[in-house]
Each structure stands twice: as structure tokens, then as C-alpha cells.
Coordinates of N, CA and C in Angstrom, one line a residue:
Q1 N 0.8 -1.2 0.0 CA 0.0 0.0 0.0 C 0.9 1.2 0.0
V2 N 0.4 2.3 -0.7 CA 1.1 3.6 -0.8 C 0.2 4.6 -0.2
H3 N 0.8 5.4 0.7 CA 0.1 6.5 1.4 C 0.6 7.8 1.0
L4 N -0.2 8.7 0.5 CA 0.2 10.1 0.0 C -0.6 11.1 0.8
V5 N 0.1 12.2 1.2 CA -0.5 13.3 1.9 C 0.0 14.6 1.4
E6 N -0.9 15.4 0.8 CA -0.5 16.7 0.2 C -0.6 17.8 1.2
S7 N 0.1 18.8 1.0 CA 0.0 20.1 1.8 C 0.6 21.2 1.0
G8 N 0.3 22.4 1.5 CA 0.9 23.6 0.8 C -0.1 24.5 0.0
G9 N -1.3 24.0 -0.1 CA -2.3 24.8 -0.8 C -2.7 26.1 -0.1
G10 N -3.4 26.9 -0.7 CA -3.9 28.1 -0.1 C -4.4 29.1 -1.1
L11 N -4.6 30.4 -0.6 CA -5.0 31.5 -1.5 C -3.9 32.4 -1.8
V12 N -3.8 32.7 -3.1 CA -2.7 33.5 -3.6 C -3.2 34.4 -4.7
Q13 N -2.6 35.6 -4.9 CA -3.0 36.5 -5.9 C -2.4 36.0 -7.3
A14 N -3.0 36.4 -8.3 CA -2.5 36.1 -9.7 C -1.1 36.6 -9.8
G15 N -0.2 35.8 -10.4 CA 1.2 36.2 -10.5 C 2.1 35.7 -9.3
G16 N 1.4 35.2 -8.3 CA 2.1 34.8 -7.1 C 2.6 33.3 -7.3
S17 N 3.2 32.8 -6.2 CA 3.7 31.4 -6.2 C 3.3 30.6 -5.0
L18 N 3.2 29.3 -5.2 CA 3.0 28.4 -4.1 C 3.8 27.1 -4.3
R19 N 4.2 26.5 -3.2 CA 4.8 25.2 -3.4 C 4.0 24.1 -2.7
L20 N 3.6 23.1 -3.4 CA 2.9 22.0 -2.9 C 3.8 20.9 -2.5
S21 N 3.5 20.2 -1.5 CA 4.3 19.0 -1.0 C 3.4 17.8 -1.0
C22 N 4.1 16.6 -1.1 CA 3.3 15.4 -1.1 C 4.3 14.4 -0.3
A23 N 3.9 14.0 0.9 CA 4.6 13.1 1.7 C 4.2 11.7 1.2
H24 N 5.2 10.9 0.9 CA 5.0 9.5 0.3 C 5.5 8.4 1.3
S25 N 4.7 7.5 1.6 CA 5.1 6.4 2.4 C 4.5 5.1 1.9
G26 N 5.1 4.0 2.3 CA 4.5 2.7 1.9 C 5.5 1.9 1.0
R27 N 5.0 1.1 0.1 CA 5.7 0.2 -0.7 C 6.4 0.9 -1.9
R28 N 7.7 1.2 -1.7 CA 8.4 2.0 -2.7 C 8.4 1.3 -4.1
F29 N 8.5 -0.1 -4.1 CA 8.6 -0.7 -5.4 C 7.3 -0.7 -6.1
S30 N 6.2 -0.2 -5.5 CA 5.0 0.0 -6.2 C 4.9 1.3 -7.0
T31 N 6.0 2.1 -6.9 CA 6.0 3.5 -7.5 C 7.1 3.6 -8.5
T32 N 6.7 3.9 -9.8 CA 7.6 4.2 -10.8 C 7.6 5.6 -11.2
T33 N 6.4 6.2 -11.1 CA 6.2 7.6 -11.4 C 5.3 8.2 -10.4
M34 N 5.6 9.5 -10.1 CA 4.7 10.3 -9.3 C 4.2 11.5 -10.0
G35 N 3.0 11.9 -9.8 CA 2.5 13.0 -10.6 C 1.6 13.9 -9.8
W36 N 1.3 15.0 -10.4 CA 0.3 16.0 -9.8 C -0.9 16.1 -10.9
F37 N -2.1 16.1 -10.3 CA -3.2 16.3 -11.1 C -4.0 17.4 -10.4
R38 N -5.0 18.0 -11.1 CA -5.9 19.0 -10.5 C -7.3 18.9 -11.0
Q39 N -8.2 19.3 -10.2 CA -9.6 19.2 -10.6 C -10.3 20.5 -10.1
A40 N -10.8 21.2 -11.1 CA -11.6 22.4 -10.8 C -13.1 22.1 -10.7
P41 N -13.9 22.9 -10.0 CA -15.3 22.5 -9.9 C -16.0 22.4 -11.2
G42 N -16.7 21.3 -11.4 CA -17.4 21.0 -12.6 C -16.6 20.5 -13.8
K43 N -15.3 20.3 -13.5 CA -14.4 19.8 -14.6 C -13.8 18.5 -14.2
E44 N -13.3 17.8 -15.2 CA -12.7 16.5 -15.0 C -11.3 16.7 -14.4
R45 N -10.8 15.7 -13.7 CA -9.4 15.8 -13.2 C -8.5 15.8 -14.4
E46 N -7.5 16.6 -14.3 CA -6.5 16.8 -15.4 C -5.1 16.7 -15.0
F47 N -4.3 16.2 -15.9 CA -2.8 16.0 -15.6 C -2.2 17.4 -15.5
V48 N -1.2 17.5 -14.6 CA -0.4 18.7 -14.4 C 1.1 18.4 -14.7
A49 N 1.7 17.4 -14.0 CA 3.1 17.1 -14.2 C 3.4 15.8 -13.6
A50 N 4.4 15.1 -14.1 CA 4.9 13.8 -13.5 C 6.4 13.7 -13.6
I51 N 6.9 12.9 -12.7 CA 8.3 12.7 -12.6 C 8.6 11.2 -12.4
S52 N 9.6 10.7 -13.1 CA 10.0 9.3 -12.8 C 10.8 9.2 -11.6
W53 N 10.5 8.2 -10.7 CA 11.1 8.2 -9.4 C 12.6 7.9 -9.4
I54 N 13.0 7.1 -10.4 CA 14.4 6.7 -10.5 C 15.3 7.6 -11.4
L55 N 14.8 7.9 -12.6 CA 15.6 8.6 -13.6 C 15.4 10.1 -13.5
D56 N 14.4 10.6 -12.8 CA 14.1 12.0 -12.7 C 13.7 12.7 -14.0
N57 N 13.2 11.9 -14.9 CA 12.6 12.5 -16.1 C 11.3 13.1 -15.7
T58 N 10.9 14.2 -16.4 CA 9.7 14.9 -16.1 C 8.9 15.2 -17.4
V59 N 7.6 15.4 -17.2 CA 6.7 15.7 -18.2 C 5.6 16.7 -17.7
Y60 N 5.2 17.7 -18.5 CA 4.3 18.7 -18.0 C 3.1 18.9 -19.0
A61 N 2.0 19.3 -18.4 CA 0.9 19.7 -19.3 C 1.3 21.0 -19.9
Y62 N 0.8 21.2 -21.1 CA 1.1 22.4 -21.9 C 0.7 23.7 -21.1
A63 N -0.4 23.7 -20.4 CA -0.9 24.8 -19.7 C 0.0 25.3 -18.6
V64 N 0.9 24.4 -18.1 CA 1.7 24.8 -16.9 C 3.2 24.8 -17.2
K65 N 3.6 24.4 -18.4 CA 5.0 24.3 -18.8 C 5.6 25.6 -18.7
G66 N 6.8 25.7 -18.1 CA 7.5 27.0 -17.9 C 7.1 27.7 -16.7
R67 N 6.0 27.4 -16.1 CA 5.6 28.0 -14.8 C 5.7 27.1 -13.6
F68 N 5.4 25.8 -13.8 CA 5.4 24.9 -12.7 C 6.7 24.0 -12.9
T69 N 7.2 23.5 -11.7 CA 8.3 22.6 -11.7 C 8.0 21.5 -10.7
I70 N 8.1 20.3 -11.2 CA 8.0 19.1 -10.3 C 9.3 18.6 -9.9
F71 N 9.5 18.3 -8.7 CA 10.8 17.7 -8.2 C 10.6 16.9 -7.0
R72 N 11.6 16.1 -6.6 CA 11.4 15.2 -5.5 C 12.6 15.2 -4.6
D73 N 12.4 14.9 -3.3 CA 13.5 14.7 -2.4 C 13.4 13.3 -1.9
N74 N 14.3 12.4 -2.4 CA 14.2 11.0 -2.1 C 14.4 10.7 -0.6
P75 N 15.4 11.3 0.0 CA 15.6 10.9 1.4 C 14.4 11.3 2.3
K76 N 13.7 12.4 1.9 CA 12.6 12.8 2.7 C 11.3 12.2 2.2
N77 N 11.4 11.3 1.1 CA 10.2 10.7 0.5 C 9.1 11.7 0.2
T78 N 9.5 12.8 -0.4 CA 8.6 13.9 -0.6 C 8.6 14.4 -2.0
L79 N 7.5 14.6 -2.6 CA 7.3 15.1 -4.0 C 6.9 16.6 -3.8
Y80 N 7.3 17.4 -4.7 CA 7.0 18.9 -4.7 C 6.4 19.3 -6.0
L81 N 5.7 20.4 -6.0 CA 5.3 21.1 -7.2 C 5.4 22.6 -6.9
Q82 N 6.4 23.2 -7.5 CA 6.6 24.6 -7.4 C 5.8 25.3 -8.5
M83 N 4.9 26.2 -8.1 CA 4.0 26.9 -9.0 C 4.3 28.3 -9.0
N84 N 4.8 28.9 -10.1 CA 5.1 30.3 -10.2 C 4.1 30.9 -11.2
D85 N 4.0 32.3 -11.2 CA 3.2 33.0 -12.1 C 1.8 32.4 -12.2
L86 N 1.2 32.2 -11.0 CA -0.1 31.5 -11.0 C -1.2 32.4 -11.6
K87 N -2.1 31.7 -12.3 CA -3.2 32.4 -13.0 C -4.5 31.9 -12.3
V88 N -5.6 32.7 -12.5 CA -6.9 32.3 -12.0 C -7.3 30.9 -12.4
D89 N -7.0 30.6 -13.7 CA -7.4 29.3 -14.2 C -6.6 28.1 -13.5
D90 N -5.6 28.4 -12.7 CA -4.9 27.4 -12.0 C -5.6 27.0 -10.7
S91 N -6.7 27.7 -10.4 CA -7.5 27.4 -9.2 C -8.1 26.0 -9.3
A92 N -7.9 25.1 -8.3 CA -8.4 23.8 -8.3 C -7.9 23.0 -7.1
V93 N -8.4 21.8 -6.9 CA -7.9 20.9 -5.9 C -6.8 20.2 -6.6
Y94 N -5.6 20.2 -6.0 CA -4.4 19.5 -6.5 C -4.2 18.2 -5.8
Y95 N -4.0 17.1 -6.6 CA -3.8 15.8 -6.1 C -2.5 15.2 -6.4
C96 N -1.8 14.6 -5.5 CA -0.6 13.8 -5.7 C -1.0 12.4 -6.0
A97 N -0.3 11.7 -6.9 CA -0.6 10.4 -7.2 C 0.6 9.6 -7.5
A98 N 0.5 8.3 -7.4 CA 1.7 7.4 -7.6 C 1.3 6.3 -8.6
S99 N 2.2 6.0 -9.5 CA 1.9 5.0 -10.6 C 3.0 4.0 -10.8
K100 N 2.6 2.9 -11.3 CA 3.6 1.9 -11.7 C 4.0 2.0 -13.1
V101 N 3.3 2.9 -13.8 CA 3.6 3.1 -15.3 C 4.5 4.3 -15.5
S102 N 5.5 4.2 -16.3 CA 6.5 5.2 -16.6 C 5.9 6.4 -17.2
L103 N 6.0 7.6 -16.4 CA 5.5 8.9 -16.9 C 4.1 8.9 -17.5
S104 N 3.2 8.2 -16.8 CA 1.8 8.3 -17.3 C 1.3 9.7 -17.1
I105 N 0.4 10.1 -18.1 CA -0.2 11.4 -18.0 C -1.7 11.3 -17.9
V106 N -2.2 10.1 -17.6 CA -3.7 9.9 -17.6 C -4.1 9.4 -16.2
V107 N -5.3 9.8 -15.7 CA -5.7 9.4 -14.4 C -5.7 7.9 -14.2
A108 N -6.1 7.2 -15.2 CA -6.2 5.7 -15.1 C -4.9 5.1 -14.9
G109 N -3.8 5.8 -15.2 CA -2.5 5.2 -15.0 C -2.0 5.2 -13.6
Y110 N -2.7 5.9 -12.7 CA -2.3 6.0 -11.3 C -3.2 5.2 -10.3
A111 N -2.5 4.4 -9.5 CA -3.2 3.5 -8.6 C -3.4 4.2 -7.2
Y112 N -2.6 5.1 -6.9 CA -2.7 5.6 -5.5 C -2.8 7.2 -5.6
W113 N -3.7 7.7 -4.7 CA -4.0 9.1 -4.7 C -4.0 9.7 -3.3
G114 N -3.6 10.9 -3.2 CA -3.8 11.6 -1.9 C -5.2 12.2 -1.8
Q115 N -5.4 12.9 -0.7 CA -6.7 13.5 -0.5 C -6.9 14.9 -1.2
G116 N -5.9 15.5 -1.6 CA -5.9 16.8 -2.3 C -5.7 18.0 -1.4
T117 N -5.2 19.0 -2.1 CA -5.0 20.3 -1.4 C -5.6 21.4 -2.3
Q118 N -6.3 22.4 -1.7 CA -7.0 23.4 -2.4 C -6.0 24.5 -2.8
V119 N -6.0 24.9 -4.0 CA -5.3 26.1 -4.5 C -6.3 27.1 -5.1
A120 N -6.3 28.3 -4.6 CA -7.2 29.3 -5.1 C -6.4 30.6 -5.5
V121 N -6.6 31.0 -6.7 CA -5.8 32.2 -7.2 C -6.8 33.3 -7.5
S122 N -6.6 34.4 -6.9 CA -7.5 35.5 -7.1 C -6.9 36.5 -8.1
S123 N -7.8 37.2 -8.7 CA -7.4 38.2 -9.8 C -7.1 39.5 -9.2

């Protein structure tokens, strides 16, 4: 079993920054990729970014590329998402997820999910 706990969400003005964290525990061999997804009210959950746990390869959604950075701290078993130049459209609940599939960008590719952390960006 893999256990994920997100933190770091909050309210920020457009143009500001936030850093999300995801504490990861459990069966390490069950995780090949970790990712961030987000879901706004009335919308489907969408891919944001992913990182391979061993090789450190990354992939980003077009909407966040150049503004968001995904990275990890292996000794701390923690995944991060640095979000800069935030826009109102970035407002959503952000979820951390773990996958056995290499750099999956789809919800179905992830077997383990955190509870989510709310990000609200005001204009």
C-alpha cells in the first residue's frame, strides 16, 4: 500500500507562487512515477506534471509548462510542485498520485491518490 498526503495549498493572488508538497510512504517498489493532477469545480481531473522516481525524467501539461516545476527529495520521501506566475485558471484541488507506469499522464495510470489540497488564485 502507498500512502500520500498533500500540503501547501492556499489562497494567492495572480502572479504569485505556491509550493505543494506530497509526503509519500509505503511500498516503494509500487511506485515508478509520481504525478500531480488538478480538478476544478465542474471539470474533470486533469494531468499537471509527472516525474519518474528513479531517472528524474519529467513531463508537463502544456498549460503549466514553464511556470510549474515538479521535483522530489528522495531521502525525505517527498514530492513537490513549485508553482510560479499563478493564474486564476490554476485554481483547483491539486492531487498527488503514484503510478507503476512510466511517466503516465492519464488518471487511469495512477493507482494511488492523496486527499488533495486546495489552491485558489484571485485576480
